[in-house]
Amino acid sequence: MTRLKLKKTAIAGALGVACAVLLAGTATAGQFDGVTLRVGTWGGAWKGDQEAVIVPKFEALGGKIEFVTGSPQANLAKLIAGRGKAPFDIMEILDAQIGDFLKAKFLQPIDLSKIPNKADLEDWQYDTNKVGSWFTQETICYNQDKFRELGLARPTTYSDLANAKLKGRLSIPDITSGGGLANFGAFAYAGGGDEKNVQPGLKLINSLNALKFWSRGGEVVTQFQSGDVYAAVVHAGWCVRARKAGANVTTVHPVINDKYVGVHKHGWLGIMKSSKQIEAAHWYINQFIDEDFQFAFATRSGVVPVNKKAIARLAEDPVLKEMLQLAKADIDRQLRLDYTKADIGAWTDQWNRSVTKQ
């Protein structure tokens, strides 16, 4: 480990301990003695941020946190296999999954009086079933140098990517990827369709001559670094990472139609019906949407906070200010798909039968 990494680790550890000590002085001592809270979340740095900031606070109150890592899709499969008996108390849930959770009655009610930090969220970002945890802004990320070299104007719509000069140099998300459903729905709207009519989106996708269909956002960063692609449809956080990796890229929030500019994908936290750690689960959700955690989490992961105070602070970073939409009016214009109107199985079937992959 390098000295710089050691220094960063030491700083993170010191901050975590400081937070824990501060909390211990203001909360009930031993509040969670003997309590083990299990959290279903992604692994890697995503889990690491929670371990660095939230876990020390919980441990200072006597408790222990265990992480069950995996994608929301994988964790939902665990729930289904266990007939609702979850191997975790709290789970991260994607917007496209909420209907499945409610239909299967996997969630228990949230007592919103125990989530005081909800005051910093928009009203639609919480209810008695779920609390918003983050969102992404799905964008067109493009290499500014290559576009100038090719004499291409800054793209503003998906259709602008259907240019012969970009043939084989474009990457878009596969429908099975984390950004797949949100972006497929956006293509449908951009083509003149909607959640119930995705054929216009399929036609638009097949006009783009994409190089490949990415499954993980990290693939896009590598493709920009190697020069394999000049543009990609991906959330802004991955474009930020590509910039930091040395590619001269930036984002465009695509014009979808007269009503929408940009695309919004939302993450939620829910408490499993089978959980017995109700108080601890509420505590964790409240900590996850705390301003300081939301800010630190967003700047490292590339997602956007749901906490409005944390969103405002992102403007402190010039790259985030450039690549993200931070004004409420702009965020409100982003397309948010209504998955209650969508037949995801039919979407996937039509995709598999219609999309031409090179």
Short mmCIF file of C-alpha atoms in Angstrom, two decimals:
data_model
loop_
_atom_site.label_atom_id
_atom_site.label_comp_id
_atom_site.label_asym_id
_atom_site.label_seq_id
_atom_site.Cartn_x
_atom_site.Cartn_y
_atom_site.Cartn_z
CA MET A 1 0.00 0.00 0.00
CA THR A 2 1.40 3.43 -0.95
CA ARG A 3 1.93 6.23 1.54
CA LEU A 4 -0.89 8.17 -0.14
CA LYS A 5 -3.29 5.26 0.26
CA LEU A 6 -2.21 4.79 3.85
CA LYS A 7 -2.78 8.45 4.53
CA LYS A 8 -6.25 8.33 2.96
CA THR A 9 -7.11 5.20 4.93
CA ALA A 10 -5.95 6.81 8.15
CA ILE A 11 -7.98 9.94 7.47
CA ALA A 12 -11.09 7.91 6.67
CA GLY A 13 -10.61 5.88 9.83
CA ALA A 14 -10.13 8.98 11.94
CA LEU A 15 -13.25 10.56 10.49
CA GLY A 16 -15.23 7.39 11.18
CA VAL A 17 -14.06 7.23 14.78
CA ALA A 18 -14.78 10.93 15.27
CA CYS A 19 -18.30 10.45 13.94
CA ALA A 20 -18.80 7.45 16.21
CA VAL A 21 -17.57 9.32 19.27
CA LEU A 22 -19.77 12.30 18.47
CA LEU A 23 -22.81 10.10 18.05
CA ALA A 24 -22.07 8.17 21.20
CA GLY A 25 -22.24 11.44 23.08
CA THR A 26 -25.65 12.37 21.69
CA ALA A 27 -27.46 9.02 21.39
CA THR A 28 -28.48 6.49 23.99
CA ALA A 29 -25.42 4.58 25.20
CA GLY A 30 -25.76 0.90 24.37
CA GLN A 31 -28.85 1.57 22.26
CA PHE A 32 -28.07 -1.36 19.98
CA ASP A 33 -26.19 -3.67 22.36
CA GLY A 34 -26.27 -7.20 20.95
CA VAL A 35 -28.04 -6.14 17.74
CA THR A 36 -26.78 -7.39 14.37
CA LEU A 37 -28.24 -5.53 11.41
CA ARG A 38 -27.88 -7.13 7.98
CA VAL A 39 -27.81 -4.86 4.93
CA GLY A 40 -28.31 -6.03 1.34
CA THR A 41 -26.17 -3.84 -0.91
CA TRP A 42 -23.54 -3.84 -3.64
CA GLY A 43 -19.98 -4.81 -2.78
CA GLY A 44 -16.71 -3.02 -3.44
CA ALA A 45 -16.43 0.72 -2.87
CA TRP A 46 -20.23 1.00 -2.58
CA LYS A 47 -20.16 -1.15 0.55
CA GLY A 48 -16.85 0.39 1.59
CA ASP A 49 -18.31 3.89 1.95
CA GLN A 50 -21.00 2.56 4.28
CA GLU A 51 -18.39 0.67 6.27
CA ALA A 52 -16.23 3.78 6.62
CA VAL A 53 -18.94 6.23 7.70
CA ILE A 54 -22.08 4.50 8.99
CA VAL A 55 -20.72 1.32 10.59
CA PRO A 56 -18.53 3.09 13.22
CA LYS A 57 -21.56 5.04 14.42
CA PHE A 58 -23.59 1.87 14.84
CA GLU A 59 -20.75 0.09 16.60
CA ALA A 60 -20.44 3.04 19.01
CA LEU A 61 -24.02 2.29 20.03
CA GLY A 62 -23.18 -1.36 20.71
CA GLY A 63 -24.35 -2.96 17.48
CA LYS A 64 -22.83 -4.87 14.59
CA ILE A 65 -23.54 -4.56 10.88
CA GLU A 66 -23.17 -7.39 8.37
CA PHE A 67 -23.37 -6.80 4.61
CA VAL A 68 -24.97 -9.22 2.18
CA THR A 69 -23.46 -8.14 -1.10
CA GLY A 70 -24.98 -8.50 -4.52
CA SER A 71 -26.98 -6.57 -7.07
CA PRO A 72 -30.62 -5.74 -6.28
CA GLN A 73 -31.57 -8.30 -8.92
CA ALA A 74 -29.52 -11.01 -7.18
CA ASN A 75 -30.87 -10.08 -3.76
CA LEU A 76 -34.43 -10.14 -5.04
CA ALA A 77 -33.77 -13.66 -6.32
CA LYS A 78 -32.63 -14.62 -2.81
CA LEU A 79 -35.90 -13.27 -1.43
CA ILE A 80 -37.97 -15.21 -3.93
CA ALA A 81 -36.01 -18.41 -3.25
CA GLY A 82 -36.52 -17.90 0.49
CA ARG A 83 -40.25 -17.18 -0.01
CA GLY A 84 -39.83 -13.75 1.53
CA LYS A 85 -37.56 -14.79 4.39
CA ALA A 86 -34.69 -12.44 3.73
CA PRO A 87 -31.02 -12.97 4.64
CA PHE A 88 -30.94 -9.21 5.34
CA ASP A 89 -33.02 -6.63 7.24
CA ILE A 90 -32.63 -3.75 4.79
CA MET A 91 -32.15 -3.94 1.05
CA GLU A 92 -31.27 -1.57 -1.76
CA ILE A 93 -34.03 -1.69 -4.36
CA LEU A 94 -34.10 -0.36 -7.92
CA ASP A 95 -37.05 1.70 -9.13
CA ALA A 96 -38.01 -1.00 -11.62
CA GLN A 97 -38.33 -3.54 -8.78
CA ILE A 98 -40.65 -1.70 -6.42
CA GLY A 99 -43.79 -3.13 -8.02
CA ASP A 100 -42.49 -6.68 -7.53
CA PHE A 101 -41.71 -6.02 -3.86
CA LEU A 102 -45.15 -4.57 -3.18
CA LYS A 103 -46.96 -7.30 -5.08
CA ALA A 104 -45.10 -10.02 -3.18
CA LYS A 105 -45.53 -8.16 0.13
CA PHE A 106 -41.81 -8.39 0.92
CA LEU A 107 -41.70 -5.01 2.70
CA GLN A 108 -42.92 -3.90 6.09
CA PRO A 109 -44.18 -0.37 6.79
CA ILE A 110 -41.67 2.36 7.55
CA ASP A 111 -42.40 4.68 10.47
CA LEU A 112 -41.50 7.98 8.85
CA SER A 113 -41.39 9.73 12.22
CA LYS A 114 -38.17 7.77 12.82
CA ILE A 115 -36.58 9.13 9.63
CA PRO A 116 -36.04 12.84 10.48
CA ASN A 117 -33.57 13.33 7.62
CA LYS A 118 -36.46 12.86 5.20
CA ALA A 119 -37.00 16.61 5.66
CA ASP A 120 -34.12 17.10 3.19
CA LEU A 121 -35.73 14.89 0.52
CA GLU A 122 -38.39 15.73 -2.04
CA ASP A 123 -41.88 14.67 -0.95
CA TRP A 124 -42.10 11.95 -3.62
CA GLN A 125 -38.83 10.37 -2.45
CA TYR A 126 -40.31 8.66 0.58
CA ASP A 127 -43.48 6.91 1.71
CA THR A 128 -44.38 4.16 4.16
CA ASN A 129 -42.91 1.47 1.88
CA LYS A 130 -39.57 2.94 0.86
CA VAL A 131 -37.11 5.82 1.23
CA GLY A 132 -35.00 7.16 -1.63
CA SER A 133 -31.26 6.53 -1.26
CA TRP A 134 -29.62 7.85 -4.46
CA PHE A 135 -30.33 8.49 -8.11
CA THR A 136 -28.38 8.52 -11.35
CA GLN A 137 -28.55 10.87 -14.28
CA GLU A 138 -28.37 8.80 -17.46
CA THR A 139 -26.53 10.76 -20.14
CA ILE A 140 -24.69 10.76 -23.42
CA CYS A 141 -20.98 10.75 -22.57
CA TYR A 142 -18.74 11.72 -25.47
CA ASN A 143 -15.08 12.35 -26.25
CA GLN A 144 -14.78 16.06 -27.02
CA ASP A 145 -11.44 15.69 -28.84
CA LYS A 146 -12.73 12.99 -31.17
CA PHE A 147 -15.92 14.88 -31.96
CA ARG A 148 -13.89 17.98 -32.91
CA GLU A 149 -11.51 15.84 -34.96
CA LEU A 150 -14.43 14.30 -36.86
CA GLY A 151 -16.20 17.65 -37.30
CA LEU A 152 -19.16 16.51 -35.23
CA ALA A 153 -21.28 18.94 -33.25
CA ARG A 154 -22.06 18.35 -29.60
CA PRO A 155 -24.86 15.75 -29.56
CA THR A 156 -28.15 16.77 -27.99
CA THR A 157 -30.36 13.75 -28.78
CA TYR A 158 -29.90 10.02 -29.20
CA SER A 159 -30.60 10.46 -32.92
CA ASP A 160 -27.45 12.59 -33.19
CA LEU A 161 -25.46 9.44 -32.45
CA ALA A 162 -26.77 7.76 -35.61
CA ASN A 163 -23.90 9.26 -37.59
CA ALA A 164 -21.76 7.25 -39.99
CA LYS A 165 -18.62 8.76 -38.44
CA LEU A 166 -19.51 7.05 -35.17
CA LYS A 167 -20.11 3.62 -36.67
CA GLY A 168 -18.57 1.04 -34.39
CA ARG A 169 -17.53 3.71 -31.88
CA LEU A 170 -20.65 3.86 -29.75
CA SER A 171 -21.54 1.83 -26.65
CA ILE A 172 -25.00 1.59 -25.09
CA PRO A 173 -26.32 -0.42 -22.11
CA ASP A 174 -27.64 -3.91 -22.58
CA ILE A 175 -31.18 -4.22 -21.23
CA THR A 176 -29.90 -6.58 -18.50
CA SER A 177 -27.36 -4.03 -17.19
CA GLY A 178 -27.93 -1.69 -14.25
CA GLY A 179 -28.85 1.16 -16.59
CA GLY A 180 -30.56 -1.02 -19.16
CA LEU A 181 -34.24 -0.55 -18.34
CA ALA A 182 -34.02 3.19 -17.67
CA ASN A 183 -32.20 3.86 -20.93
CA PHE A 184 -34.33 1.49 -22.99
CA GLY A 185 -37.40 3.29 -21.71
CA ALA A 186 -35.78 6.61 -22.58
CA PHE A 187 -35.08 5.41 -26.12
CA ALA A 188 -38.75 4.43 -26.39
CA TYR A 189 -39.86 7.92 -25.36
CA ALA A 190 -37.30 9.59 -27.61
CA GLY A 191 -38.60 7.57 -30.54
CA GLY A 192 -42.17 8.63 -29.87
CA GLY A 193 -43.30 5.70 -27.73
CA ASP A 194 -43.66 5.13 -23.99
CA GLU A 195 -43.66 2.37 -21.36
CA LYS A 196 -46.42 0.50 -23.20
CA ASN A 197 -45.01 0.98 -26.69
CA VAL A 198 -41.28 0.34 -26.96
CA GLN A 199 -41.13 -0.43 -30.68
CA PRO A 200 -40.05 3.15 -31.54
CA GLY A 201 -37.16 2.72 -29.10
CA LEU A 202 -36.05 -0.51 -30.75
CA LYS A 203 -36.05 1.19 -34.13
CA LEU A 204 -33.97 4.07 -32.76
CA ILE A 205 -31.46 1.71 -31.11
CA ASN A 206 -30.95 -0.26 -34.31
CA SER A 207 -30.19 2.97 -36.19
CA LEU A 208 -27.20 3.76 -33.96
CA ASN A 209 -24.60 1.25 -35.19
CA ALA A 210 -23.37 0.63 -31.65
CA LEU A 211 -20.01 -1.06 -31.10
CA LYS A 212 -21.27 -3.12 -28.21
CA PHE A 213 -23.79 -3.24 -25.43
CA TRP A 214 -22.13 -2.84 -22.05
CA SER A 215 -23.14 -4.87 -19.01
CA ARG A 216 -21.11 -2.99 -16.39
CA GLY A 217 -20.45 0.75 -16.36
CA GLY A 218 -16.76 0.14 -15.75
CA GLU A 219 -16.53 -1.28 -19.28
CA VAL A 220 -17.32 2.17 -20.64
CA VAL A 221 -14.45 3.76 -18.73
CA THR A 222 -12.07 1.19 -20.21
CA GLN A 223 -13.47 1.74 -23.71
CA PHE A 224 -12.91 5.49 -23.49
CA GLN A 225 -9.39 4.99 -22.13
CA SER A 226 -8.46 2.65 -24.98
CA GLY A 227 -10.13 4.81 -27.63
CA ASP A 228 -12.47 2.01 -28.67
CA VAL A 229 -15.50 4.27 -28.31
CA TYR A 230 -16.10 7.96 -28.90
CA ALA A 231 -19.53 8.10 -27.24
CA ALA A 232 -21.60 6.05 -24.83
CA VAL A 233 -25.02 6.10 -23.19
CA VAL A 234 -24.20 5.78 -19.50
CA HIS A 235 -24.90 7.51 -16.22
CA ALA A 236 -22.91 10.64 -15.46
CA GLY A 237 -20.90 9.02 -12.69
CA TRP A 238 -19.17 6.71 -15.17
CA CYS A 239 -18.42 9.67 -17.41
CA VAL A 240 -16.84 11.43 -14.41
CA ARG A 241 -14.68 8.37 -13.79
CA ALA A 242 -13.63 8.27 -17.45
CA ARG A 243 -12.58 11.94 -17.21
CA LYS A 244 -10.56 11.23 -14.08
CA ALA A 245 -8.97 8.28 -15.90
CA GLY A 246 -7.64 10.65 -18.55
CA ALA A 247 -10.26 10.73 -21.32
CA ASN A 248 -11.45 14.21 -22.37
CA VAL A 249 -15.12 13.34 -22.03
CA THR A 250 -18.15 15.24 -20.86
CA THR A 251 -21.88 14.64 -20.59
CA VAL A 252 -24.99 15.70 -22.43
CA HIS A 253 -28.39 15.30 -20.81
CA PRO A 254 -30.31 14.24 -23.91
CA VAL A 255 -33.43 15.99 -25.10
CA ILE A 256 -36.04 13.23 -24.99
CA ASN A 257 -39.03 15.18 -26.25
CA ASP A 258 -40.78 18.50 -25.64
CA LYS A 259 -41.44 17.57 -22.01
CA TYR A 260 -38.29 15.77 -20.85
CA VAL A 261 -34.57 16.57 -20.89
CA GLY A 262 -32.35 13.98 -19.23
CA VAL A 263 -33.10 10.61 -17.69
CA HIS A 264 -33.47 9.70 -14.02
CA LYS A 265 -32.96 6.28 -12.38
CA HIS A 266 -33.77 5.98 -8.68
CA GLY A 267 -32.59 3.75 -5.85
CA TRP A 268 -34.58 3.00 -2.70
CA LEU A 269 -34.14 1.44 0.73
CA GLY A 270 -36.78 -0.85 2.14
CA ILE A 271 -37.17 -2.85 5.37
CA MET A 272 -37.85 -6.52 4.84
CA LYS A 273 -41.09 -7.91 6.23
CA SER A 274 -39.16 -10.75 7.89
CA SER A 275 -36.81 -8.39 9.79
CA LYS A 276 -36.97 -8.20 13.57
CA GLN A 277 -34.46 -5.34 13.85
CA ILE A 278 -36.98 -2.59 13.26
CA GLU A 279 -35.41 0.19 15.32
CA ALA A 280 -31.94 -0.45 13.91
CA ALA A 281 -33.28 -0.57 10.35
CA HIS A 282 -34.91 2.84 10.73
CA TRP A 283 -31.70 4.20 12.23
CA TYR A 284 -29.68 2.95 9.27
CA ILE A 285 -31.99 4.44 6.68
CA ASN A 286 -31.86 7.79 8.45
CA GLN A 287 -28.05 7.67 8.48
CA PHE A 288 -27.91 6.75 4.79
CA ILE A 289 -29.80 9.90 3.80
CA ASP A 290 -27.80 12.13 6.16
CA GLU A 291 -26.32 15.13 4.34
CA ASP A 292 -22.67 14.35 5.09
CA PHE A 293 -22.87 10.69 4.14
CA GLN A 294 -24.84 11.48 1.00
CA PHE A 295 -22.25 14.03 -0.09
CA ALA A 296 -19.26 11.78 0.57
CA PHE A 297 -20.97 8.78 -1.00
CA ALA A 298 -21.96 10.69 -4.14
CA THR A 299 -18.57 12.24 -4.78
CA ARG A 300 -16.91 8.84 -4.67
CA SER A 301 -19.54 6.71 -6.43
CA GLY A 302 -20.80 9.14 -9.06
CA VAL A 303 -24.45 8.79 -8.11
CA VAL A 304 -26.50 11.85 -7.15
CA PRO A 305 -27.67 12.39 -3.56
CA VAL A 306 -31.35 12.43 -2.69
CA ASN A 307 -30.53 14.83 0.17
CA LYS A 308 -31.09 18.33 -1.24
CA LYS A 309 -28.39 19.92 0.92
CA ALA A 310 -25.87 17.38 -0.34
CA ILE A 311 -26.90 18.03 -3.95
CA ALA A 312 -26.15 21.72 -3.50
CA ARG A 313 -22.68 20.89 -2.21
CA LEU A 314 -21.78 18.94 -5.37
CA ALA A 315 -21.29 22.28 -7.12
CA GLU A 316 -18.08 22.60 -5.09
CA ASP A 317 -16.53 20.06 -7.49
CA PRO A 318 -16.02 21.66 -10.95
CA VAL A 319 -16.26 18.33 -12.80
CA LEU A 320 -19.50 17.34 -11.06
CA LYS A 321 -20.88 20.83 -11.64
CA GLU A 322 -20.12 20.45 -15.34
CA MET A 323 -21.47 16.94 -15.82
CA LEU A 324 -24.51 16.82 -13.52
CA GLN A 325 -27.77 18.71 -13.46
CA LEU A 326 -27.98 20.16 -9.96
CA ALA A 327 -30.80 22.72 -10.18
CA LYS A 328 -34.20 21.47 -8.99
CA ALA A 329 -35.89 22.74 -12.15
CA ASP A 330 -33.53 20.69 -14.31
CA ILE A 331 -33.88 17.57 -12.17
CA ASP A 332 -37.66 17.87 -12.29
CA ARG A 333 -37.52 17.79 -16.12
CA GLN A 334 -35.70 14.46 -16.22
CA LEU A 335 -37.68 11.46 -17.44
CA ARG A 336 -38.67 9.10 -14.62
CA LEU A 337 -40.23 5.96 -16.00
CA ASP A 338 -43.47 4.63 -14.55
CA TYR A 339 -42.74 0.93 -14.30
CA THR A 340 -46.30 0.17 -13.23
CA LYS A 341 -47.15 0.74 -16.90
CA ALA A 342 -44.36 -1.48 -18.19
CA ASP A 343 -44.24 -5.19 -18.90
CA ILE A 344 -40.55 -5.83 -18.25
CA GLY A 345 -40.76 -9.40 -19.50
CA ALA A 346 -42.20 -8.20 -22.78
CA TRP A 347 -39.55 -5.48 -23.00
CA THR A 348 -36.80 -8.06 -22.64
CA ASP A 349 -38.39 -10.42 -25.15
CA GLN A 350 -38.76 -7.66 -27.75
CA TRP A 351 -35.18 -6.52 -27.12
CA ASN A 352 -33.79 -10.03 -27.60
CA ARG A 353 -35.75 -10.49 -30.84
CA SER A 354 -35.16 -7.05 -32.30
CA VAL A 355 -31.86 -5.49 -31.29
CA THR A 356 -29.03 -6.08 -33.71
CA LYS A 357 -25.73 -6.62 -31.90
CA GLN A 358 -22.46 -6.32 -33.73
#
